[in-house]
PDB file of C-alpha atoms in Angstrom:
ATOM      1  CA  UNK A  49     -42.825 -60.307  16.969  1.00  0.00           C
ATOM      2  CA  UNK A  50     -39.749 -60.213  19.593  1.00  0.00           C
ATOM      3  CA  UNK A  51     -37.103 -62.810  18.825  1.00  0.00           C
ATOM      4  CA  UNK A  52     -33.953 -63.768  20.224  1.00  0.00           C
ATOM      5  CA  UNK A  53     -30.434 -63.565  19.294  1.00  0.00           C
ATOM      6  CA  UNK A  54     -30.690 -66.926  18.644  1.00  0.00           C
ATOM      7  CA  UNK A  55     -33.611 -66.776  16.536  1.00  0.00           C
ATOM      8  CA  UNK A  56     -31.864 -63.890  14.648  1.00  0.00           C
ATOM      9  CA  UNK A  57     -28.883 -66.439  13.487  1.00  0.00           C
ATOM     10  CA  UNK A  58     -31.103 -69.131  12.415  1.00  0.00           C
ATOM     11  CA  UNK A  59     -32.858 -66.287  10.418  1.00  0.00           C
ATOM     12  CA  UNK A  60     -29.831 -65.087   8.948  1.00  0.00           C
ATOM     13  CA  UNK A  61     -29.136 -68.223   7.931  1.00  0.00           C
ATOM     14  CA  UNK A  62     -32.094 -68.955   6.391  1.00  0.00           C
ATOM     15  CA  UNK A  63     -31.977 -65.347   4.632  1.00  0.00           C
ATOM     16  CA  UNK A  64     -28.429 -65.986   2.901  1.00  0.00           C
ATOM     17  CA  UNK A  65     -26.204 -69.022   3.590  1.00  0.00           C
ATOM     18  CA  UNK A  66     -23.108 -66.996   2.296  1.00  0.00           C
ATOM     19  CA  UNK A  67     -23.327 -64.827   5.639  1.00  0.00           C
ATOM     20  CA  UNK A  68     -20.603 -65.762   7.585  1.00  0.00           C
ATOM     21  CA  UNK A  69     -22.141 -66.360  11.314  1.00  0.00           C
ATOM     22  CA  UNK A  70     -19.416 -64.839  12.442  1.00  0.00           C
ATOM     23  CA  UNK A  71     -20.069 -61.304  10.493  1.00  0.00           C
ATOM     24  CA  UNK A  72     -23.751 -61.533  12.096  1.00  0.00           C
ATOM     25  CA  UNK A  73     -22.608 -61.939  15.244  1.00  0.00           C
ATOM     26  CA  UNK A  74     -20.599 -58.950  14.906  1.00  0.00           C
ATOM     27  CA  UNK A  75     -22.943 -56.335  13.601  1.00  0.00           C
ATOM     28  CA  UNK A  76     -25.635 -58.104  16.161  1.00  0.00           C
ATOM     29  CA  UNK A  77     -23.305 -57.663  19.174  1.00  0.00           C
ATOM     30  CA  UNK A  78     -22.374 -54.078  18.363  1.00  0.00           C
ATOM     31  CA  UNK A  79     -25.922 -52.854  17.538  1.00  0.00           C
ATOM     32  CA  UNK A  80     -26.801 -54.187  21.311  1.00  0.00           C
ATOM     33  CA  UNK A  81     -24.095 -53.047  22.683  1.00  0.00           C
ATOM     34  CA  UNK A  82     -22.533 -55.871  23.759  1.00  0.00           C
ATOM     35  CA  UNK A  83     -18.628 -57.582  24.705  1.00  0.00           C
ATOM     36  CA  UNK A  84     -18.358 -60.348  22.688  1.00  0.00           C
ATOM     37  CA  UNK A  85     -18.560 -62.760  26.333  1.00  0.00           C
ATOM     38  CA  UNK A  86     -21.691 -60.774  26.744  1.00  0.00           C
ATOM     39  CA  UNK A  87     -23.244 -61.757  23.523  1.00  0.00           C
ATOM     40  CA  UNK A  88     -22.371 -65.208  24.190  1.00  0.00           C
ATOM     41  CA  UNK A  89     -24.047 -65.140  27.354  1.00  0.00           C
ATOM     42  CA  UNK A  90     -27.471 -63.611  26.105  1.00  0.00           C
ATOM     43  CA  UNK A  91     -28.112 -66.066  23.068  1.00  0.00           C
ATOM     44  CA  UNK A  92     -31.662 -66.058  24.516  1.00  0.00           C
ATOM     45  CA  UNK A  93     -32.210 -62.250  25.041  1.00  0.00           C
ATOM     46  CA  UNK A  94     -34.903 -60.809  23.585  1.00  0.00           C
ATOM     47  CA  UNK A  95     -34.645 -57.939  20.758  1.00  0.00           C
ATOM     48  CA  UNK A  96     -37.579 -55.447  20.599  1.00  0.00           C
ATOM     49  CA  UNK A  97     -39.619 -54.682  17.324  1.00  0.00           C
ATOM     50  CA  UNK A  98     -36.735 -51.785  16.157  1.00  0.00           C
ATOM     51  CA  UNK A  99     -33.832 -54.412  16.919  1.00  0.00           C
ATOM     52  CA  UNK A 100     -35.483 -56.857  14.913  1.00  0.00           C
ATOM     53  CA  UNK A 101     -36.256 -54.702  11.907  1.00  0.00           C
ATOM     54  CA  UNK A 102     -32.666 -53.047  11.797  1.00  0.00           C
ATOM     55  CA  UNK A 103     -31.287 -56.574  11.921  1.00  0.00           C
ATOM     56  CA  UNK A 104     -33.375 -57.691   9.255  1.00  0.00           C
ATOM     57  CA  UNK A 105     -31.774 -54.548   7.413  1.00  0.00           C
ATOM     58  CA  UNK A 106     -28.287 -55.778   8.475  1.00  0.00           C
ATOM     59  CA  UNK A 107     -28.736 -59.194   7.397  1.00  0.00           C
ATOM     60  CA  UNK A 108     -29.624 -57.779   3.783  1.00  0.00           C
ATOM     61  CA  UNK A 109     -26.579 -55.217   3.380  1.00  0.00           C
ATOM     62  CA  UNK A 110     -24.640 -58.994   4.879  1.00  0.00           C
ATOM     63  CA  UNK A 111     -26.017 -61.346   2.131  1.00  0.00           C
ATOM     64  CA  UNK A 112     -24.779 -58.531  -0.226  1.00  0.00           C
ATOM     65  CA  UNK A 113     -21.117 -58.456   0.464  1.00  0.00           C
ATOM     66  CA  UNK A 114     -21.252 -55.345   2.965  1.00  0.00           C
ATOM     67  CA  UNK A 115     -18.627 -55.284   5.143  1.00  0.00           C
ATOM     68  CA  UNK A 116     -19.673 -55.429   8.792  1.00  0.00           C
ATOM     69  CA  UNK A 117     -17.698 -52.160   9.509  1.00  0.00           C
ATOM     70  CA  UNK A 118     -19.091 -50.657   6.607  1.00  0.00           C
ATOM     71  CA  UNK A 119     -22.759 -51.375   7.585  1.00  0.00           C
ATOM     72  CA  UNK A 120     -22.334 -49.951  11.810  1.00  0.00           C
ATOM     73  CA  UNK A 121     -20.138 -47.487  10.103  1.00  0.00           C
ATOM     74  CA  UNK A 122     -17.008 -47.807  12.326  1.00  0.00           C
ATOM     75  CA  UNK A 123     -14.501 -50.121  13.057  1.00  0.00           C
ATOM     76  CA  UNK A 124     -12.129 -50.758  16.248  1.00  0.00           C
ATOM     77  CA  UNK A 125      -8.948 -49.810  16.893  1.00  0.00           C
ATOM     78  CA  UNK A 126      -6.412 -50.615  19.463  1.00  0.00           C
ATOM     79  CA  UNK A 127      -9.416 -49.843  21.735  1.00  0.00           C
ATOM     80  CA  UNK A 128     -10.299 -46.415  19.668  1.00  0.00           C
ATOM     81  CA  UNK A 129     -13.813 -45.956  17.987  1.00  0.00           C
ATOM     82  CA  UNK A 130     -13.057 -45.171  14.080  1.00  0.00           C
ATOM     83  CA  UNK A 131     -15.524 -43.746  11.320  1.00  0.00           C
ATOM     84  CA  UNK A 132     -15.262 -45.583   8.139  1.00  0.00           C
ATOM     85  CA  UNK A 133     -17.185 -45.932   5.051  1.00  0.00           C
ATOM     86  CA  UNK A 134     -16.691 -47.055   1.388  1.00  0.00           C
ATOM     87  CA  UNK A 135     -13.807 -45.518  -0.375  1.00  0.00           C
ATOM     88  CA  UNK A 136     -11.823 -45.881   3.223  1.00  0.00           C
ATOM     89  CA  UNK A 137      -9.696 -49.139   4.105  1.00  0.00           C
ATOM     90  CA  UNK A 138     -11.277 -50.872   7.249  1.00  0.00           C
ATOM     91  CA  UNK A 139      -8.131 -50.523   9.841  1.00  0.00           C
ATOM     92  CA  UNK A 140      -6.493 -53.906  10.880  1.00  0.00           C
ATOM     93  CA  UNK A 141      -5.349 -55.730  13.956  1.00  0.00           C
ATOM     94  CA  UNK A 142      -2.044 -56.283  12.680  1.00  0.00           C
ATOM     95  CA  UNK A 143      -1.656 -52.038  12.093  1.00  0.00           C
ATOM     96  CA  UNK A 144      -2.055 -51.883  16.000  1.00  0.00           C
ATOM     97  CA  UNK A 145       1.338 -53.668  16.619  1.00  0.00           C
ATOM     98  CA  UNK A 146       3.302 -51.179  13.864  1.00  0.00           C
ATOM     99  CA  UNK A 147       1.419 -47.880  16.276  1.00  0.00           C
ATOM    100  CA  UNK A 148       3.033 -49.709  19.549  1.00  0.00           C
ATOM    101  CA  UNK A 149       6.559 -50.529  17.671  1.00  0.00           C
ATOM    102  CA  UNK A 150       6.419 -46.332  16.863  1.00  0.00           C
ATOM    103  CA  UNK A 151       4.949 -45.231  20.191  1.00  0.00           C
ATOM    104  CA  UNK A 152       8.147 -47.094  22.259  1.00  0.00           C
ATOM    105  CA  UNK A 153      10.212 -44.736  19.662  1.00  0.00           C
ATOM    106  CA  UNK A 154       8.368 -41.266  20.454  1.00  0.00           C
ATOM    107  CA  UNK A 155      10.355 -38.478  22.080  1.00  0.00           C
ATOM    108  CA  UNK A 156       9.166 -35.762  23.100  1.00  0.00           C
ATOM    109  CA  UNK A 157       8.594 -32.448  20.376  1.00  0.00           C
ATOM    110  CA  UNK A 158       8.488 -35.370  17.388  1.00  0.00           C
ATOM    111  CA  UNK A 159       7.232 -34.465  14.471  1.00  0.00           C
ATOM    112  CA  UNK A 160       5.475 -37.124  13.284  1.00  0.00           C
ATOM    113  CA  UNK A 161       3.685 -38.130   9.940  1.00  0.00           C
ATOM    114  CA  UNK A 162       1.063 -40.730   8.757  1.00  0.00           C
ATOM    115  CA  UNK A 163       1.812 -41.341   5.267  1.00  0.00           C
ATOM    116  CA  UNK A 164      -1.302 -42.919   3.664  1.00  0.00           C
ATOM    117  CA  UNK A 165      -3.472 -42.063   6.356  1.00  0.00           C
ATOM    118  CA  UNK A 166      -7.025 -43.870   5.532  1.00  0.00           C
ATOM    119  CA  UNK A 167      -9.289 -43.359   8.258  1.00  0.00           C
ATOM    120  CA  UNK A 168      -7.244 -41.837  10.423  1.00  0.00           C
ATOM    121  CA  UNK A 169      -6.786 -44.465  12.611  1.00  0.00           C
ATOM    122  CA  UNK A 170      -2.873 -44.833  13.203  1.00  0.00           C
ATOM    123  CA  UNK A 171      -3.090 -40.985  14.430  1.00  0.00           C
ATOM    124  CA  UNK A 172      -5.770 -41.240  16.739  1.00  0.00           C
ATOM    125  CA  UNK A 173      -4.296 -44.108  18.663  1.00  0.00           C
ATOM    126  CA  UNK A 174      -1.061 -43.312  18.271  1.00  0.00           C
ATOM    127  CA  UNK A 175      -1.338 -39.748  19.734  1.00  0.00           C
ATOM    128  CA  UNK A 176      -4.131 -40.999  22.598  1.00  0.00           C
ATOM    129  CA  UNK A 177      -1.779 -43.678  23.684  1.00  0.00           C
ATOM    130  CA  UNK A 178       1.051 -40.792  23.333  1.00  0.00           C
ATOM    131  CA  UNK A 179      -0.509 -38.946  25.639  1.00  0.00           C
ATOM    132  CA  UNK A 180      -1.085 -41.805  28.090  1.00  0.00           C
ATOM    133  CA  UNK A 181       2.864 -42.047  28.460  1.00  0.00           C
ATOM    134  CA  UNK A 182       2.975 -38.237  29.150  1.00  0.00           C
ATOM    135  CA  UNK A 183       4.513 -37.393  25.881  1.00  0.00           C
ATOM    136  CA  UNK A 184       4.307 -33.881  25.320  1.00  0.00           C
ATOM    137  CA  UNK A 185       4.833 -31.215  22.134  1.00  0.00           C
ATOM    138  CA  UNK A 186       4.301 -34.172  19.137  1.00  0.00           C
ATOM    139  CA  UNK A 187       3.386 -32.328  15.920  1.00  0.00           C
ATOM    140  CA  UNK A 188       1.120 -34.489  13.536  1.00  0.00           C
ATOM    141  CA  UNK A 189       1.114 -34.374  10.042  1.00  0.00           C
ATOM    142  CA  UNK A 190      -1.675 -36.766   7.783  1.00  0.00           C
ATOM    143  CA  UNK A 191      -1.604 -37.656   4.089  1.00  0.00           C
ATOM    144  CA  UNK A 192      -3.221 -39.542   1.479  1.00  0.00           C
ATOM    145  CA  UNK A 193      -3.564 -39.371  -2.099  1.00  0.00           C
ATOM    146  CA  UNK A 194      -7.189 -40.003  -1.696  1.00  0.00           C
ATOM    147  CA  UNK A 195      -9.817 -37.231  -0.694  1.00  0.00           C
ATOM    148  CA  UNK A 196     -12.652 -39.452   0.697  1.00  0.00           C
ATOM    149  CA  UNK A 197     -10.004 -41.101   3.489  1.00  0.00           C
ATOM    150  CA  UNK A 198      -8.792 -37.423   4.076  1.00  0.00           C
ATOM    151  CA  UNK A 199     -12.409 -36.374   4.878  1.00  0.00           C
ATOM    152  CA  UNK A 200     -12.729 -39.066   6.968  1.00  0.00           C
ATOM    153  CA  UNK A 201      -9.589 -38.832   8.786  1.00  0.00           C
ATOM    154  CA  UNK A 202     -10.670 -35.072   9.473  1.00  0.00           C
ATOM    155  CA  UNK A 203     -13.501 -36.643  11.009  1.00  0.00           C
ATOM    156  CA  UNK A 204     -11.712 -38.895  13.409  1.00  0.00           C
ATOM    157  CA  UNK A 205      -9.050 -36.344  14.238  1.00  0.00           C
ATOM    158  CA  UNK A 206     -11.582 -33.828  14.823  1.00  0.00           C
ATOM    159  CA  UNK A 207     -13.747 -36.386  16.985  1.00  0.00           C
ATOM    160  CA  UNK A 208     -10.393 -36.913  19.151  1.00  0.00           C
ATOM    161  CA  UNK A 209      -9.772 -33.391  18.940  1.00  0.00           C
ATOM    162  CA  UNK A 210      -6.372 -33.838  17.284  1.00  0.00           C
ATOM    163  CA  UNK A 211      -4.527 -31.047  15.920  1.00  0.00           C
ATOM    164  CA  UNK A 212      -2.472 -32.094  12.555  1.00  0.00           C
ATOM    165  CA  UNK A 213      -1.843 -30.508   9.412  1.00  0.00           C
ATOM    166  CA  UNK A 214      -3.702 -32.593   6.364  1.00  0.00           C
ATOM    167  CA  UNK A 215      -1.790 -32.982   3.063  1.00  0.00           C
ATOM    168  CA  UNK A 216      -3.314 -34.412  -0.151  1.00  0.00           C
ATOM    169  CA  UNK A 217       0.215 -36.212  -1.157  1.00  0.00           C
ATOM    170  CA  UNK A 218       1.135 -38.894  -3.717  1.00  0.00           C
ATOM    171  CA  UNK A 219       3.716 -41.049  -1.315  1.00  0.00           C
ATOM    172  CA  UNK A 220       6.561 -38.247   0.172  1.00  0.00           C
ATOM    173  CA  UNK A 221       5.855 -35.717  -2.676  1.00  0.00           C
ATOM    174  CA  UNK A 222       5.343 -32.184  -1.525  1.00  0.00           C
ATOM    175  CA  UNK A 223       5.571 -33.129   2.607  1.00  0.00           C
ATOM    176  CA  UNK A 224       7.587 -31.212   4.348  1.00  0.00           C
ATOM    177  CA  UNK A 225      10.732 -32.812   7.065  1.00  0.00           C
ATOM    178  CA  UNK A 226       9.771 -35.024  10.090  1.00  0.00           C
ATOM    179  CA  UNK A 227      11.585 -37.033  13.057  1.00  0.00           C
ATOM    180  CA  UNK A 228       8.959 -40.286  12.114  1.00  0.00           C
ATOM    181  CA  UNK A 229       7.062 -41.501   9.259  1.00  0.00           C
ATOM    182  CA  UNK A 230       4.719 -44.266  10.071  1.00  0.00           C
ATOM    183  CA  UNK A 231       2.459 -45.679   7.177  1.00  0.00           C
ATOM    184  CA  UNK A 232       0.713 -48.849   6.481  1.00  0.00           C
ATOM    185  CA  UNK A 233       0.653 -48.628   2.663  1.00  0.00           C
ATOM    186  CA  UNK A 234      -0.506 -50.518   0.162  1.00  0.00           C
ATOM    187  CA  UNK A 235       1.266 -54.425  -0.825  1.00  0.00           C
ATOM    188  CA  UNK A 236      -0.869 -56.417  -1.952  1.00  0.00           C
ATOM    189  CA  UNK A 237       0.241 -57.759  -5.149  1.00  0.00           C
ATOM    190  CA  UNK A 238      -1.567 -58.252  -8.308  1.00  0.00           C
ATOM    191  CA  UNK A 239      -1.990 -61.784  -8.416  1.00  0.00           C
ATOM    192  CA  UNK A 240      -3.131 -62.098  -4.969  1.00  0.00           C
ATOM    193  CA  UNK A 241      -6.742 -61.339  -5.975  1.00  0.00           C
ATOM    194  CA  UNK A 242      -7.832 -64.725  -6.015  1.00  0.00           C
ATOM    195  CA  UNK A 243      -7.117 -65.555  -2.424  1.00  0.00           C
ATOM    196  CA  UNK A 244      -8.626 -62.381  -0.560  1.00  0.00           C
ATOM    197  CA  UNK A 245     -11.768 -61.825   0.742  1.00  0.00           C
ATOM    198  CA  UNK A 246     -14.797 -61.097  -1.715  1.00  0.00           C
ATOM    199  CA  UNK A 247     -16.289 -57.962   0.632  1.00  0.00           C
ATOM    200  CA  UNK A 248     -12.502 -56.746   0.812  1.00  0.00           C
ATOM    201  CA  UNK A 249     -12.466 -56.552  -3.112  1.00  0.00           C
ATOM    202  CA  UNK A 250     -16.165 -55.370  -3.018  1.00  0.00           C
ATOM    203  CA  UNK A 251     -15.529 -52.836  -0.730  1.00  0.00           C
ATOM    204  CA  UNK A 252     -12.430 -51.766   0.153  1.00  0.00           C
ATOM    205  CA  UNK A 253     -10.297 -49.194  -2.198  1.00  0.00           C
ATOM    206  CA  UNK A 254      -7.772 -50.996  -4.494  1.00  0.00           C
ATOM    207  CA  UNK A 255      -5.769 -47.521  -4.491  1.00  0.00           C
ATOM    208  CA  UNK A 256      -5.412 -48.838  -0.536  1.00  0.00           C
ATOM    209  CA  UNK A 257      -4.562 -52.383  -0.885  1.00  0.00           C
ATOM    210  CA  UNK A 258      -2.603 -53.148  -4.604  1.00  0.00           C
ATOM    211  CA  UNK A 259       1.011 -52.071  -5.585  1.00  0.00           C
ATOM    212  CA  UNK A 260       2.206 -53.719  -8.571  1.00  0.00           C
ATOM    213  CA  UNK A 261       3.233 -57.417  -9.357  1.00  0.00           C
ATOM    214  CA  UNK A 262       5.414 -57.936  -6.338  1.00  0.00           C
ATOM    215  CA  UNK A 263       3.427 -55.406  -4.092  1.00  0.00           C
ATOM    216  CA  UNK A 264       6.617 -53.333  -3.993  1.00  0.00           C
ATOM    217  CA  UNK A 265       5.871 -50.289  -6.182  1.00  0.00           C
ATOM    218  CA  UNK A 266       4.813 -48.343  -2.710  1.00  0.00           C
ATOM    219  CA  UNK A 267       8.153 -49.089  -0.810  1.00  0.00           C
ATOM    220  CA  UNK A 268      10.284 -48.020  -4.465  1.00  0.00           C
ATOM    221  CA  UNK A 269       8.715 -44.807  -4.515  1.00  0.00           C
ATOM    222  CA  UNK A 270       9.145 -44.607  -0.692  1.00  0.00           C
ATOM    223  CA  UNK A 271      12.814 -45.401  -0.657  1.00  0.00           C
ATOM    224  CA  UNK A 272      14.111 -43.019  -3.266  1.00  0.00           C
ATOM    225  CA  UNK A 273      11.586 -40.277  -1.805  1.00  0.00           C
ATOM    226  CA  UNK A 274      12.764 -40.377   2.062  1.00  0.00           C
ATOM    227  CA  UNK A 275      16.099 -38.583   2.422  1.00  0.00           C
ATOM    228  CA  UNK A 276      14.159 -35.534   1.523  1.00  0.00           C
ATOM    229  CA  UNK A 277      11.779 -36.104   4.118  1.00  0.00           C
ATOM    230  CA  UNK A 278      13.132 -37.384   7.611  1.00  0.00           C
ATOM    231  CA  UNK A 279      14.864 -34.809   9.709  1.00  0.00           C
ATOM    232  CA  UNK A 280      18.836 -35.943  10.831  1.00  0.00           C
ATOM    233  CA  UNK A 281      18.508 -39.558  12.339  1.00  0.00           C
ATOM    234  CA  UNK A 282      15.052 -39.775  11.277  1.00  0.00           C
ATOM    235  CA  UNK A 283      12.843 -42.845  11.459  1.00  0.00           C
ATOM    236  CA  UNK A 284      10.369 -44.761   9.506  1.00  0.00           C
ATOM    237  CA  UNK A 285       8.030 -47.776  10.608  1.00  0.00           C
ATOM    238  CA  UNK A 286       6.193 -49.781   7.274  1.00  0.00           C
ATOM    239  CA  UNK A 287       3.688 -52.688   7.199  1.00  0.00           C
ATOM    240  CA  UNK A 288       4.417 -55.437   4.557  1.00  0.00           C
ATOM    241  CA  UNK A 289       3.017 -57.783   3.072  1.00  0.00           C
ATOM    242  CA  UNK A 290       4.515 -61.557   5.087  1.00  0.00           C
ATOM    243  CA  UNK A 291       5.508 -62.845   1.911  1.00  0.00           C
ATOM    244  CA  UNK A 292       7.800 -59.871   0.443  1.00  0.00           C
ATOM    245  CA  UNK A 293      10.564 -59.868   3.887  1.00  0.00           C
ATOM    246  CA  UNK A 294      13.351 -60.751   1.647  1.00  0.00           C
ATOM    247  CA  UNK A 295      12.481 -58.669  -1.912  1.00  0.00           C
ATOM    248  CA  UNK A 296      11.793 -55.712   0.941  1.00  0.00           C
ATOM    249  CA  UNK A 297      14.958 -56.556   2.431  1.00  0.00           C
ATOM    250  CA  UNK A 298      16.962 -56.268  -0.793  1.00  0.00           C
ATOM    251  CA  UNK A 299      15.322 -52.865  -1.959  1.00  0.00           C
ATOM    252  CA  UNK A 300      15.541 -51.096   1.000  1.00  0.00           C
ATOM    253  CA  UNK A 301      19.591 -52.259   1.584  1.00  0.00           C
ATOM    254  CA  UNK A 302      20.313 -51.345  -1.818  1.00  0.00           C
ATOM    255  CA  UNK A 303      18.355 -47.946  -1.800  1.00  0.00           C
ATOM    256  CA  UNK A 304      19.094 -46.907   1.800  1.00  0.00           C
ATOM    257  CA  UNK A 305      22.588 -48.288   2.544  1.00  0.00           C
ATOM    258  CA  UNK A 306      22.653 -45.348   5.206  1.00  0.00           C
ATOM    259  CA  UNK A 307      20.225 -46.129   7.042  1.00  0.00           C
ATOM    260  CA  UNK A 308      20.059 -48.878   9.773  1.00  0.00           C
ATOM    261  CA  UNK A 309      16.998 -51.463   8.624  1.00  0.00           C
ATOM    262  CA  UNK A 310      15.464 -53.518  11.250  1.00  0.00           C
ATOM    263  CA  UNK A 311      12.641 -56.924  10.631  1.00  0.00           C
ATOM    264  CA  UNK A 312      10.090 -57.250  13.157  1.00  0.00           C
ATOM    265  CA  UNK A 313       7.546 -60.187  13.189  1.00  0.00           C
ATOM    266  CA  UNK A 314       3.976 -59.603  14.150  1.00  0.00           C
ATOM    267  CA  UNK A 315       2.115 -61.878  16.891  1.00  0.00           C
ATOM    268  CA  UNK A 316       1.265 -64.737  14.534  1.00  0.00           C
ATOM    269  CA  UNK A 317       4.756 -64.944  13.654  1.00  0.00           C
ATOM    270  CA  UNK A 318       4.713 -63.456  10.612  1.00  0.00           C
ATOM    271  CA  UNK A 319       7.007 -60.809   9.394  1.00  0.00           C
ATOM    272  CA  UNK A 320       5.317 -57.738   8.626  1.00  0.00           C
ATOM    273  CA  UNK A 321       6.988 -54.708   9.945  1.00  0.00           C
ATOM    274  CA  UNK A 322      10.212 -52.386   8.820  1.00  0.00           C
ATOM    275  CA  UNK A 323      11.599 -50.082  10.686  1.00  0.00           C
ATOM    276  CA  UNK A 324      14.592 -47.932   9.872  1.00  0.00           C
ATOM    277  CA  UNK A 325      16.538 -45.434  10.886  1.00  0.00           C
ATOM    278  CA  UNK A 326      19.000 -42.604   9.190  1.00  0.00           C
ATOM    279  CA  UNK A 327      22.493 -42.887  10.317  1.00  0.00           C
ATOM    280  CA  UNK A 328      23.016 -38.919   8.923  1.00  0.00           C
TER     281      UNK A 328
END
């Protein structure tokens, strides 16, 4: 029997009342294909027998804890299409602004590296959007300790036919020089289990999102690890966790008095990106 998108939300509903309608709405509009002003338009479109039946499926992986980019088995990114699955952090919104603070610091024949790579995702839109601007000669580097986001990120690069070396790498260990290191690593700390998202600790790798009791165990490593890595005048750009500005702050002055360490708030006002940058 056809139904309409609004029948399917009532039915989802009625299916699981943990489903968040906004989750639904998601998987719904993607499946059809639709801009989100689209799917608001077409509440009373009709789905055909296979819509229905794959929603149905949807709605079940849903009332489980499945994330919606899990289930399509992609997620956005600053307008790029990204492969993810279990095993691979789900890139975020706030990651985009960290690729656009980098990409307004590229030069020309940069070597650049994506420390804790996941799915890929900071590469392929930072060298697409690279391109745009009529970069030329950047040489990409990706690493992660984990082999399922390496496979993945393979995928992606290969998708966007990117050309980068791939390095299975615990932080800087064993990577070579470069003129930038970007990397949203883990910070989440410990305690902060109890206020996060159920399908983000169902599905998303804690190897990913956890670092220690203050969520600084990443950014230690990092610190005492980066001489060895950045090329003269070399530059890195972090994510942070909003609540860990002034512990970061105090690390990274006391562990890199040579270099030149710069705050940036996101959009929501938050701070949440580091840059810095090696006097040498």
């Amino acid at each position: 029997m056809h139904k309409t998108i609004k029948d399917i939300r009532i039915m989802a509903g009625e299916i699981a009342e943990n489903i968040r309608p906004e989750d639904i709405d998601y998987v719904l509009a993607e499946r059809l294909n639709l801009t989100p002003s689209e799917f608001e338009l077409k509440r009373d479109m009709l789905l055909d027998d296979e819509q229905v039946k794959q929603t149905k499926k949807d709605i079940k992986k849903l009332a489980k804890g499945d994330s919606p980019q899990y289930i399509l088995g992609y997620a956005w990114f600053l307008g790029y299409k990204i492969m993810v699955q279990k095993g691979v952090l789900i890139p975020r919104f706030e990651t985009e602004e960290l690729v656009e603070w980098t990409l307004n610091n590229l030069k020309d024949n940069d070597s650049v590296l994506d420390l804790g790579t996941g799915s890929g995702c900071i590469t392929v839109a930072l060298s697409q959007e690279a391109k745009k601007k009529g970069l030329s000669n950047l040489k990409w580097t990706i690493s992660d300790v984990s082999d399922a986001a390496l496979r993945i990120a393979e995928e992606n690069l290969l998708t966007y036919q990117i050309d980068a070396l791939v390095r299975k790498a615990n932080v800087l260990i064993g990577l070579g020089k470069f003129d930038k290191i970007i990397s949203n690593p883990p910070y989440i700390k410990n305690s902060e289990t109890n206020v996060m998202d159920r399908s983000v600790l169902k599905n998303e790798p804690s190897l990913a999102l956890f670092a220690g009791e203050d969520g600084l165990d990443f950014y230690r490593k990092f610190a005492k690890e980066v001489r060895d890595h950045l090329n003269a005048h070399g530059e890195f750009f972090m994510e942070f966790g909003f609540s860990e500005e002034n512990e970061l702050r105090e690390l990274l002055n006391k562990e890199l008095p040579d270099f030149d360490i710069e705050f940036k708030k996101d959009m929501a006002g938050k701070p949440r990106m580091v840059h810095g940058r090696w006097q040498k």
